[in-house]
Short mmCIF file of C-alpha atoms in Angstrom, two decimals:
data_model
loop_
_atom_site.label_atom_id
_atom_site.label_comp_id
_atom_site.label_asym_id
_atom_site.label_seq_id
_atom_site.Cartn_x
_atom_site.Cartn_y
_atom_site.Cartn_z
CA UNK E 1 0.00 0.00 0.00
CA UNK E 2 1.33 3.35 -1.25
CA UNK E 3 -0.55 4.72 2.56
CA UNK E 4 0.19 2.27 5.16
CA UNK E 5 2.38 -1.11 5.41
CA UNK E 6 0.21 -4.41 6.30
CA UNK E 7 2.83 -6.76 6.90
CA UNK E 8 3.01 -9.59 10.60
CA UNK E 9 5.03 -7.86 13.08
CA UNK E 10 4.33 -4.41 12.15
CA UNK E 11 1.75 -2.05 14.30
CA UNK E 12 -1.25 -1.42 12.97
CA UNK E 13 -2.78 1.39 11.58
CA UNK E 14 -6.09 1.89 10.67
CA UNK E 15 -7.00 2.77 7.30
CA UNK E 16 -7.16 6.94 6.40
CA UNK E 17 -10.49 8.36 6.60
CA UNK E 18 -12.49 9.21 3.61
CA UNK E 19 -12.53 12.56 3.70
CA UNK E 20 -15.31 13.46 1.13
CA UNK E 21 -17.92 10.90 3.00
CA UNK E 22 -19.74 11.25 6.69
CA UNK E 23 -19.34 9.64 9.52
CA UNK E 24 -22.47 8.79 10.99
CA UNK E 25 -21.16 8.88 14.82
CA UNK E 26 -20.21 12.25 14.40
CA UNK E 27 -23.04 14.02 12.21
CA UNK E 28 -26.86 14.55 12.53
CA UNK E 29 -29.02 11.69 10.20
CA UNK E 30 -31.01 14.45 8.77
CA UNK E 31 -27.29 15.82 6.82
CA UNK E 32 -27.08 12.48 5.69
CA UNK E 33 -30.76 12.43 4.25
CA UNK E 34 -29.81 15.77 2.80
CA UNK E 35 -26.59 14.81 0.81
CA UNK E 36 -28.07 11.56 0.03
CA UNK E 37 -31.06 13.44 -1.69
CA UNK E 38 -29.06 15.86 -3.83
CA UNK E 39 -26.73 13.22 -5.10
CA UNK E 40 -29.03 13.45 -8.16
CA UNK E 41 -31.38 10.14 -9.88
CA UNK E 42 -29.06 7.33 -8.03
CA UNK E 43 -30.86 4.77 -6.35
CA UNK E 44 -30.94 5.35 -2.53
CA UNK E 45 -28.70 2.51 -1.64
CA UNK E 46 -25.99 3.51 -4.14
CA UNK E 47 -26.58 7.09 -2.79
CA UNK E 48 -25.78 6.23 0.90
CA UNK E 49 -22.77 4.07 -0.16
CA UNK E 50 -21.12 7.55 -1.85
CA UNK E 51 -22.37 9.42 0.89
CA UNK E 52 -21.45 7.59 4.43
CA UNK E 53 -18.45 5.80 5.61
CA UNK E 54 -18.60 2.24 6.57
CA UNK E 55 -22.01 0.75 5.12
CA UNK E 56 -21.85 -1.87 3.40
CA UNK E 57 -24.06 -2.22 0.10
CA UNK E 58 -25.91 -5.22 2.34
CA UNK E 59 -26.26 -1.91 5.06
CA UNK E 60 -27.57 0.80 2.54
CA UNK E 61 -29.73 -1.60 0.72
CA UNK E 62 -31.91 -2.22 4.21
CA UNK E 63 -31.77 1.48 4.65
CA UNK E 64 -33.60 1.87 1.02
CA UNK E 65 -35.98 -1.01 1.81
CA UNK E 66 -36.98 1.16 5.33
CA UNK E 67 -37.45 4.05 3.26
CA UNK E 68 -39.39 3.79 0.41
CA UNK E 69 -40.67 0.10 1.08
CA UNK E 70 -40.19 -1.30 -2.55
CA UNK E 71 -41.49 1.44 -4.40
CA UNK E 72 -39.30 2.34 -7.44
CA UNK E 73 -37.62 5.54 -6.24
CA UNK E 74 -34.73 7.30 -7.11
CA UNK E 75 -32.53 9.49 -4.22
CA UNK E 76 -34.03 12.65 -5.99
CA UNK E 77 -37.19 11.92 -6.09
CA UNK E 78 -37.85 11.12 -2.35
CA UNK E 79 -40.83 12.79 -0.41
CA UNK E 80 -40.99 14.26 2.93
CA UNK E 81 -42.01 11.02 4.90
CA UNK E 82 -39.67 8.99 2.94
CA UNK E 83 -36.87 11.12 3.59
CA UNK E 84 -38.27 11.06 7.60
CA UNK E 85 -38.44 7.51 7.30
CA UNK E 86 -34.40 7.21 5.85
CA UNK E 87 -33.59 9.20 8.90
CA UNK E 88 -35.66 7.07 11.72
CA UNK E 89 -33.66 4.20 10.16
CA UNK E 90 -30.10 6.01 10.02
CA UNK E 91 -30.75 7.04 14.16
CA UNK E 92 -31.47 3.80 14.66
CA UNK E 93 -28.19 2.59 13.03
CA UNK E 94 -26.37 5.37 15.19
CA UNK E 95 -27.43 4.26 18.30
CA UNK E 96 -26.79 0.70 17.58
CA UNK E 97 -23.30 1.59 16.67
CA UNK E 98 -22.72 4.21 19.87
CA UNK E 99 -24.30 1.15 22.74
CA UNK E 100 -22.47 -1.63 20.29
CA UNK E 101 -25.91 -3.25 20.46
CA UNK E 102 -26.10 -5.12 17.18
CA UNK E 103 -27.10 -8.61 16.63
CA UNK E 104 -24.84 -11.28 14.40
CA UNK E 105 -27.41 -12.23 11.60
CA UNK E 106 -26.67 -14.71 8.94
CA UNK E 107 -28.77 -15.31 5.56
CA UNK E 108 -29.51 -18.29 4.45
CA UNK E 109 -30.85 -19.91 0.93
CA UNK E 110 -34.05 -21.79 1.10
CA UNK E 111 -31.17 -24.90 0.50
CA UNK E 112 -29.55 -23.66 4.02
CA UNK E 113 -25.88 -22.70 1.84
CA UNK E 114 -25.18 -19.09 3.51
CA UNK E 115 -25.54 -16.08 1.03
CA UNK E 116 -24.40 -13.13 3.14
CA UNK E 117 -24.10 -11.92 7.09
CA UNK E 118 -24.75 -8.85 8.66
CA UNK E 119 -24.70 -7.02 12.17
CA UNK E 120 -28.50 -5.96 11.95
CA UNK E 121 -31.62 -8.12 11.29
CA UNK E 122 -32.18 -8.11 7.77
CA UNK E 123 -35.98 -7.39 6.09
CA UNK E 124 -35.14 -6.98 2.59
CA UNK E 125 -35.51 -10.16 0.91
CA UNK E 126 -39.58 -10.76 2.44
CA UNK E 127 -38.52 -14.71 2.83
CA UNK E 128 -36.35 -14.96 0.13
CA UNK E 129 -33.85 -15.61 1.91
CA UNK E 130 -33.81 -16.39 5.86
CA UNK E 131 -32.66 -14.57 8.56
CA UNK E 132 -30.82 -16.63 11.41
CA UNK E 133 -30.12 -14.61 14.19
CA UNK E 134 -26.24 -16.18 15.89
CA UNK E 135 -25.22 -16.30 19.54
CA UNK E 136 -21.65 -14.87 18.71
CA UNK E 137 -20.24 -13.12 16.48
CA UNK E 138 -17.06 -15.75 15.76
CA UNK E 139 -20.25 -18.36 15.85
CA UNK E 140 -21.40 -15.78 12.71
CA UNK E 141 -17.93 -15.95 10.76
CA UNK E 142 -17.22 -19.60 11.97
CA UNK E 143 -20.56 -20.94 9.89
CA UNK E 144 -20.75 -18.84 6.78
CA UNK E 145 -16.99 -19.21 5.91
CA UNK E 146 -16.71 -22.77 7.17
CA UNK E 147 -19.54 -23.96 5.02
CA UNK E 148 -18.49 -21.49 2.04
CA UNK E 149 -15.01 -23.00 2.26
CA UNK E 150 -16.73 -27.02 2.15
CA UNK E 151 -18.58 -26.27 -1.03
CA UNK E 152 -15.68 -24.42 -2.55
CA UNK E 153 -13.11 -27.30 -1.88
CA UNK E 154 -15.56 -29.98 -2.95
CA UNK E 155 -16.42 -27.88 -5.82
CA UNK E 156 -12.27 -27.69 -7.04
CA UNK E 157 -12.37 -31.72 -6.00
CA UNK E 158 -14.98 -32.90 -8.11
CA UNK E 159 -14.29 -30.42 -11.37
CA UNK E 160 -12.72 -33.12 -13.18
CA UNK E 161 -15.85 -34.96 -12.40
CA UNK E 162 -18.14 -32.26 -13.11
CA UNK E 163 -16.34 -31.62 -16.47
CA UNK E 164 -16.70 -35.36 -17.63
CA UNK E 165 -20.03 -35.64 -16.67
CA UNK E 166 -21.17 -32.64 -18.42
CA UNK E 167 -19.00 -33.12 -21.64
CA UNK E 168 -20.53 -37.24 -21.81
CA UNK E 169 -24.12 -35.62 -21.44
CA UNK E 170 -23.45 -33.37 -23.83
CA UNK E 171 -22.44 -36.43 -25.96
CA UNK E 172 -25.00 -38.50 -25.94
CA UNK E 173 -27.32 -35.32 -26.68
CA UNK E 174 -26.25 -34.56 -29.39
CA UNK E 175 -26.07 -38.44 -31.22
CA UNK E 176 -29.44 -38.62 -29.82
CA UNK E 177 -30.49 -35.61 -32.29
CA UNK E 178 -28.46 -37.34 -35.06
CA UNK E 179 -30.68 -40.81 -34.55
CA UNK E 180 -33.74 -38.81 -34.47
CA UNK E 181 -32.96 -36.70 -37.85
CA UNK E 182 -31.94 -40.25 -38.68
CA UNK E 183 -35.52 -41.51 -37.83
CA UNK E 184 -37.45 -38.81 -39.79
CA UNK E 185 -36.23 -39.72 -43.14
CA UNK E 186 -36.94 -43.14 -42.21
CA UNK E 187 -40.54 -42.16 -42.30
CA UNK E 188 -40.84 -42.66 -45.78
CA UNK E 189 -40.53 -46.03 -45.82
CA UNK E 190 -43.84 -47.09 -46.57
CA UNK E 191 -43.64 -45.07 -49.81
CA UNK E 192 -40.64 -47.23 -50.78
CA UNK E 193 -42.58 -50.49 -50.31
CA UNK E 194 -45.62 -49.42 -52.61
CA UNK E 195 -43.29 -48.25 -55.27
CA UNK E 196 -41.75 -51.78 -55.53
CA UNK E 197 -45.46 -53.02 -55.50
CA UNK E 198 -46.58 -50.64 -57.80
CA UNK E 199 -43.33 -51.87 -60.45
CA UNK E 200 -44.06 -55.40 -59.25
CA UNK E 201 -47.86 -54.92 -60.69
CA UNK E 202 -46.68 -52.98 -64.27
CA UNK E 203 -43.82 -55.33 -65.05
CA UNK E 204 -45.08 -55.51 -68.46
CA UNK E 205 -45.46 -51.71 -69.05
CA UNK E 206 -41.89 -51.47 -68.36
CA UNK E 207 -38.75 -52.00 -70.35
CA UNK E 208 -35.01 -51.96 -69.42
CA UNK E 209 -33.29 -49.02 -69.70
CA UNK E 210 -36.64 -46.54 -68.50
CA UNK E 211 -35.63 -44.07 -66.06
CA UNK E 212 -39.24 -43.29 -64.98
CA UNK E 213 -42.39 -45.19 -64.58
CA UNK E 214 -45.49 -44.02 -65.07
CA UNK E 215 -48.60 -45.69 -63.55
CA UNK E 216 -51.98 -45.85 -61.65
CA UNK E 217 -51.03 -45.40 -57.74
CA UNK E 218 -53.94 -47.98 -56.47
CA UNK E 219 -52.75 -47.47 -52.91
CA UNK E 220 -55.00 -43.83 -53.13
CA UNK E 221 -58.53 -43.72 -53.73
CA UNK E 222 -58.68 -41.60 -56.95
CA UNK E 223 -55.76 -43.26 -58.40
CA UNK E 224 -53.57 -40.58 -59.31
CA UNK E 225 -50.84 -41.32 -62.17
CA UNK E 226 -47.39 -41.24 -60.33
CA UNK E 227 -43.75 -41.10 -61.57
CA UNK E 228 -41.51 -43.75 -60.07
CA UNK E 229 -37.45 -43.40 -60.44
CA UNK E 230 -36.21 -45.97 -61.94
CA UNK E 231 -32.46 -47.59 -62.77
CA UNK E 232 -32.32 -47.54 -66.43
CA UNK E 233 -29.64 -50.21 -65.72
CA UNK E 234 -31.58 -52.68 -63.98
CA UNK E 235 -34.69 -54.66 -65.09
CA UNK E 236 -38.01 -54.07 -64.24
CA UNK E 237 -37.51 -57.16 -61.32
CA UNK E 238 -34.40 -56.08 -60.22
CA UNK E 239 -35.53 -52.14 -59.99
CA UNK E 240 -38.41 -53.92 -57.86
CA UNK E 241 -36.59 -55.19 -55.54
CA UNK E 242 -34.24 -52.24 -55.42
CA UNK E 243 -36.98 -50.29 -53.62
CA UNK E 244 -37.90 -53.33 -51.70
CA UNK E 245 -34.56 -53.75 -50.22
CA UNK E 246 -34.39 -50.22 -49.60
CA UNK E 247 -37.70 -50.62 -47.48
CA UNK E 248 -36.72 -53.65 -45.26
CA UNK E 249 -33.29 -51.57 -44.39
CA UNK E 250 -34.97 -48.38 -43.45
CA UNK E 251 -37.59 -50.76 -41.17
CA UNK E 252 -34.73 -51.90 -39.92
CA UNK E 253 -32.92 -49.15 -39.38
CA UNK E 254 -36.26 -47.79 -37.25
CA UNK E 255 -35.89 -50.25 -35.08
CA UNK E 256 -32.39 -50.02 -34.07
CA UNK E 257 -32.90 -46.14 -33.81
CA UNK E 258 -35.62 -46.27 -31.82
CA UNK E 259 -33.84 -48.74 -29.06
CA UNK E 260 -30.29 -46.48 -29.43
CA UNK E 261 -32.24 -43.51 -28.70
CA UNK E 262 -34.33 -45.65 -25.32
CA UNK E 263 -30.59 -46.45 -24.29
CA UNK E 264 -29.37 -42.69 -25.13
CA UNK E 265 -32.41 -41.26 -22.68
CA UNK E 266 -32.08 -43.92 -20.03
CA UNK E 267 -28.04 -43.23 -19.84
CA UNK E 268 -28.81 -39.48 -19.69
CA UNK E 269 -31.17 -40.11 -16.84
CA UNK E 270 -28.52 -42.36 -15.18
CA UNK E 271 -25.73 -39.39 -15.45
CA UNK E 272 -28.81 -36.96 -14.20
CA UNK E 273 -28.39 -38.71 -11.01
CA UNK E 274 -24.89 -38.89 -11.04
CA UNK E 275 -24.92 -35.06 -11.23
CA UNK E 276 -27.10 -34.92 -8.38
CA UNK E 277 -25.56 -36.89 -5.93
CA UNK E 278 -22.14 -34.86 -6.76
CA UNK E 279 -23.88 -31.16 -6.34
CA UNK E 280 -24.90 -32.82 -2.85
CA UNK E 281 -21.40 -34.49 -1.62
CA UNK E 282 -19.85 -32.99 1.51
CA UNK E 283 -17.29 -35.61 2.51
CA UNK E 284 -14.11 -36.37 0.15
CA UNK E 285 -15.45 -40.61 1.26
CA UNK E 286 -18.53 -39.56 -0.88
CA UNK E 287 -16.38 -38.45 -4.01
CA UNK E 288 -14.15 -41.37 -3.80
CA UNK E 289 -17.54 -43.71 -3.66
CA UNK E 290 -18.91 -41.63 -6.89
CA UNK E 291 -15.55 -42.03 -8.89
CA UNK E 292 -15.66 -45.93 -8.17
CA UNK E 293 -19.22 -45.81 -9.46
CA UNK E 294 -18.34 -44.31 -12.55
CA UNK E 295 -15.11 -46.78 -12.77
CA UNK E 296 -17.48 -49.42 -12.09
CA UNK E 297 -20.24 -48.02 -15.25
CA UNK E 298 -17.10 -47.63 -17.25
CA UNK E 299 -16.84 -43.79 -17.26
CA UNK E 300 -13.63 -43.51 -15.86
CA UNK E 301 -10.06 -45.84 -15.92
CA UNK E 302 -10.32 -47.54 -12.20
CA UNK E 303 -9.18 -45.35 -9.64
CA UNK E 304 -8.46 -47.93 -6.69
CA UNK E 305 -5.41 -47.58 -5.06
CA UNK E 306 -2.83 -50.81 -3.90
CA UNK E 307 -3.29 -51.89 -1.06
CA UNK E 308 -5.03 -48.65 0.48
CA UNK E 309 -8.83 -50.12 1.14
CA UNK E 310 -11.43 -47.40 0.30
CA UNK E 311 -13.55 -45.90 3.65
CA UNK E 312 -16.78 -47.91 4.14
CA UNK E 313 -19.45 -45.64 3.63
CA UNK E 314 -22.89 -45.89 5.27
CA UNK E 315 -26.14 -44.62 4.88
CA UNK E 316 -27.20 -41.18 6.39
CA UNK E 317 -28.81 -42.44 9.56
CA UNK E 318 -32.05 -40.09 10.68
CA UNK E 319 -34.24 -41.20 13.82
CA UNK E 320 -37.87 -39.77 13.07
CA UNK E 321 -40.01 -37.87 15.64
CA UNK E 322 -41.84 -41.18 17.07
CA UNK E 323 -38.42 -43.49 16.68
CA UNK E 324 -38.36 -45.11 13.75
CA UNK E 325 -34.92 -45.45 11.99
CA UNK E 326 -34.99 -43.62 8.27
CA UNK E 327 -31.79 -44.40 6.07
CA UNK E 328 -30.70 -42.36 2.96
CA UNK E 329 -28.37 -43.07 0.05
CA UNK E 330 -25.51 -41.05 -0.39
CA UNK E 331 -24.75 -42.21 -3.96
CA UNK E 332 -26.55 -44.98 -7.20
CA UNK E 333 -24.55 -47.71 -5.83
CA UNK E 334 -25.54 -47.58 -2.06
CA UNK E 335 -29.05 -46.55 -2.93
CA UNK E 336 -29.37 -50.07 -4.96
CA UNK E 337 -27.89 -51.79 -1.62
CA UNK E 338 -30.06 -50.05 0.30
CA UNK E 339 -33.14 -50.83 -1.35
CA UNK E 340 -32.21 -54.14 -2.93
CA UNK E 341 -30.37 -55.85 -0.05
CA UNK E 342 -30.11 -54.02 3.15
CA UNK E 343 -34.37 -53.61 3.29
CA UNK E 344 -37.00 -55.63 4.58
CA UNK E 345 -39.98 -56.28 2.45
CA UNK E 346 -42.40 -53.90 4.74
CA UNK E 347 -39.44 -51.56 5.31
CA UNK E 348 -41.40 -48.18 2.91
CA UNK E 349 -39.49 -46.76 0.23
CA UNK E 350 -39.13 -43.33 -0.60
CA UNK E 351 -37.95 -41.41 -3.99
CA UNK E 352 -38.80 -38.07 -5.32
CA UNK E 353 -41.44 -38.39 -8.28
CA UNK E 354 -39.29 -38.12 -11.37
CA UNK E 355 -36.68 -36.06 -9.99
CA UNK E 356 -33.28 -37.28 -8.97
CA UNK E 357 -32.80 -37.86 -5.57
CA UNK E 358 -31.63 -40.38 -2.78
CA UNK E 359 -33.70 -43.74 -1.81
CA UNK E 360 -34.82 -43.34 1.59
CA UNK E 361 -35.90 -46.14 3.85
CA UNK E 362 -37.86 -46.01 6.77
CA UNK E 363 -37.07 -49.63 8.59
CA UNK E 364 -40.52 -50.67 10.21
CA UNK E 365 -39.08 -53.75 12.05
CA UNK E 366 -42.56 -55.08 12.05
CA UNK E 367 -44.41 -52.86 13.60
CA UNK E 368 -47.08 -49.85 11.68
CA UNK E 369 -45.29 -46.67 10.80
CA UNK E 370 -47.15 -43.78 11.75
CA UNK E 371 -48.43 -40.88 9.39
CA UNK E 372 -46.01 -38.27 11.20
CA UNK E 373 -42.61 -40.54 10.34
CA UNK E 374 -44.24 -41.10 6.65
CA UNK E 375 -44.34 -37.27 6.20
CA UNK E 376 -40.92 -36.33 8.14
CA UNK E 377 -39.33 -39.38 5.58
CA UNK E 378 -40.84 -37.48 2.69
CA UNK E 379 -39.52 -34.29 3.71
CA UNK E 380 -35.50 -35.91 4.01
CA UNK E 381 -36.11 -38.12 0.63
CA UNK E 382 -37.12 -34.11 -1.01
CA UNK E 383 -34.47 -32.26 0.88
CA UNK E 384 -31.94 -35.28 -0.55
CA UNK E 385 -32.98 -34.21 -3.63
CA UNK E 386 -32.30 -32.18 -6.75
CA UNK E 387 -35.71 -30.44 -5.84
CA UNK E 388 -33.98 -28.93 -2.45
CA UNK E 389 -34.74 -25.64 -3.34
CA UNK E 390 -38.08 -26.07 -3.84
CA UNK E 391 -41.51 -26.06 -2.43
CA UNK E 392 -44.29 -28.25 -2.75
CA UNK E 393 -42.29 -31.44 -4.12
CA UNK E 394 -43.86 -34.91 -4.99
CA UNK E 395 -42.50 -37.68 -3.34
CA UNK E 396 -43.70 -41.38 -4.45
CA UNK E 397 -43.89 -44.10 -1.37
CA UNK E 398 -44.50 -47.43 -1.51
CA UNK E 399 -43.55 -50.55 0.15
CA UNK E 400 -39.98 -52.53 -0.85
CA UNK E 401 -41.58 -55.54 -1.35
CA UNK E 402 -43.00 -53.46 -5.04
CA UNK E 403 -40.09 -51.99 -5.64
CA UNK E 404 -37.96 -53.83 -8.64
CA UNK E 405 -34.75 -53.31 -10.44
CA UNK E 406 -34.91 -53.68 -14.08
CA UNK E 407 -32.38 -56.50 -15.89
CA UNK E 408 -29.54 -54.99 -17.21
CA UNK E 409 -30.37 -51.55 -15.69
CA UNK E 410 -27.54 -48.91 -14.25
CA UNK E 411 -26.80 -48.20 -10.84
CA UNK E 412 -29.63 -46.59 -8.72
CA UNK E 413 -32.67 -47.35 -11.32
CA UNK E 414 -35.51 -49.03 -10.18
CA UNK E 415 -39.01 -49.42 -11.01
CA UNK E 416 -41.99 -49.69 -8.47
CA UNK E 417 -45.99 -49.90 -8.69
CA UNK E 418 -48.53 -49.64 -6.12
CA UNK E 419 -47.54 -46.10 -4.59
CA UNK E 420 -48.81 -43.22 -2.53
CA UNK E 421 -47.43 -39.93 -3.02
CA UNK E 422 -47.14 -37.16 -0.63
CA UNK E 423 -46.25 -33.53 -1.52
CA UNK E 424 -43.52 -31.67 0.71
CA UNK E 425 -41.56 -28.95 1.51
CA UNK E 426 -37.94 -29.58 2.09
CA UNK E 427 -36.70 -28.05 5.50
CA UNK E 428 -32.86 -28.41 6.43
CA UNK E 429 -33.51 -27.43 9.76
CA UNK E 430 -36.29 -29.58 10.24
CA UNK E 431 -33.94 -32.76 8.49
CA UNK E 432 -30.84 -31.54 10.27
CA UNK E 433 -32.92 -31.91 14.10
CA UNK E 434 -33.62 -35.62 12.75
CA UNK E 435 -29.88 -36.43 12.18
CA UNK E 436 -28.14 -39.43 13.65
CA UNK E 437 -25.30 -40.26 11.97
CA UNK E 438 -24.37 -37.80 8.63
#
């Protein structure tokens, strides 16, 4: 710094005051107001950030939302009782700062991931976002960067992941549209077959070396004349079967397509859940599990390590209001253990309704599970979920003893008939009180 030297060991010196701004400890709210509304057509909270020392744009943006209450107004255009109401705000800022009264607030996504922190309760968003008041101030820092710092190292740890993933999807997407401009000419076919008929049935009209035919179409009612191509090098037989063959390849060819392009969406879907469990790993034991997965699907060369034996890894263990155990899969692989070998027949099965997500298992051990562990399990299976974020997400239940796994199918896909469904809102709060063993 061309001002003052930051370096360890040296004494600290606080930064040089910004002369052409106000410091709120030391002037009257109503100058602020003032300067703020002659700064010209700047929105308020821009207008307070020129004007005072020390807000933040978290700070003036509250101030604005105390003001004018959502209304689209500029710093100019303010009326009396908006400019009163700036000032009520900005004396109630000054006093908080002069009795050091203010209250460690963090903000938190509907998801629970932190978005920003502040020393004031926050209004603003009107449940956008929520407002957790801390006990500490460290407690404040400690969470947001701690759980900022997670997702950012898991985020650098899985890019290689993230990057395959995305580039395979992008793949397969694109053959798929390649099969299915493949499949549209392929819709011709039938024309193909009723020229060879129509040939076939005018042999004697026709004589070798003709490069057009023209005949009676009896395949319409009004039997229009039509124009068949034909190989002037061929005979009338041979140009027959000509468009025959070309009719049993394109049939055949429809065929094939049409299962390439089954196998294309179902290994899509299979990589959708992939993705998800990935944007929802925490622990580096959870990568490793989802890079042996895709060793195992043949995705990536094996990635086992000599004689180094991977971490077991178990299923998130939740304990529901009234006692019953509820276990979660944290990846395809234990999710098809889970459901396939680890359950019980009466055990009840939970999966979001066409959305990727975690199996969830509430073990009954024999006894009735009651309607308040059905609906907390429905809330973990959404908040385990690529529906998260959401509100108001369908979540299919049904007993193990219906739930089946297709032959041949990938990791994690099952089918199941005979379901309930339930409609939830996720709650990490809620899910996080219900935590046993993460």
């Amino acid at each position: 710094s061309s001002v003052r030297q930051i370096l360890p060991g040296m004494i600290y010196q606080l930064p040089p005051p910004q002369s052409d701004k106000l410091d709120l400890l030391h002037v009257q709210p109503e100058q602020v107001v003032e300067k703020v509304a002659a700064s010209g057509g700047r929105e308020i909270a821009k207008a307070l950030l020129q004007t005072v020392q020390g807000m933040s744009p978290l700070t003036c943006r509250e101030a604005e939302n105390y003001a004018i209450r959502g209304e689209n107004i500029r710093a100019d255009e303010m009326d009396a009782l908006q400019k009163q109401r700036l000032g009520e705000w900005l004396s109630m800022l000054q006093l908080r700062l002069r009795e050091h009264s203010g209250v460690p607030t963090i903000l938190l996504e509907p998801s629970g991931k932190p978005r920003d922190f502040s020393f004031l309760p926050i209004h603003q968003y009107r449940g956008a976002l929520t407002a957790r008041e801390m006990e500490s101030y460290s407690a404040l820092l400690d969470s947001f960067y701690a759980e900022r710092d997670l997702m950012d190292r898991m985020k650098q740890r899985s890019h290689d992941l993230l990057r395959l993933l995305a580039n395979t999807s992008d793949r397969i997407t694109r053959k798929i549209a390649a099969q299915e401009e493949e499949l549209r000419e392929c819709a011709n076919r039938e024309r193909l077959k009723q020229n060879g008929d129509l040939i076939h049935a005018n042999l004697y009209q026709m004589e070798k070396g003709q490069s057009m035919l023209r005949v009676q179409n009896f395949y319409e009612e009004d039997m229009p004349i039509v124009d068949i191509p034909v190989d002037p090098s061929l005979t009338p037989a041979q140009n027959a079967q000509k468009y025959y063959s070309e009719y049993r390849k394109q049939d055949t060819a429809e065929k094939k397509l049409q299962e390439l392009m089954e196998q294309g969406r179902e290994e899509l879907q299979y990589l959708d859940t992939v993705f998800d469990s990935l944007a929802r790993a925490v622990k580096e034991s959870e990568l490793a599990a989802i890079r042996e997965e895709l060793s195992e699907t043949g995705y990536i060369k094996s990635c086992k390590v000599k004689n180094k034996k991977p971490e077991k890894l178990s299923p998130m263990e939740y304990r529901s209001s009234d006692g019953f155990t509820i276990l979660v899969g944290r990846n395809n692989v234990q999710n098809d253990r889970l459901t396939l070998k680890d359950a019980h027949n009466y055990d009840m099965w939970f999966h979001t309704q066409k959305i990727p997500g975690s199996h969830t298992v509430v073990i009954a051990d024999g006894k009735e599970i009651p309607d308040r562990t059905l609906e907390e399990a429905a809330v973990i299976a959404a908040y385990h979920s690529r529906a998260r974020d959401s509100a108001l997400v369908p979540v299919d239940y049904t007993i193990i003893k219906n739930v089946k796994k297709p032959s041949g199918a990938k990791p994690g896909k099952v089918v199941y008939d005979k379901f309930e469904t339930a409609v939830v809102t996720p709650d990490k709060e809620r899910v996080a009180a219900l935590l046993v063993k993460g």
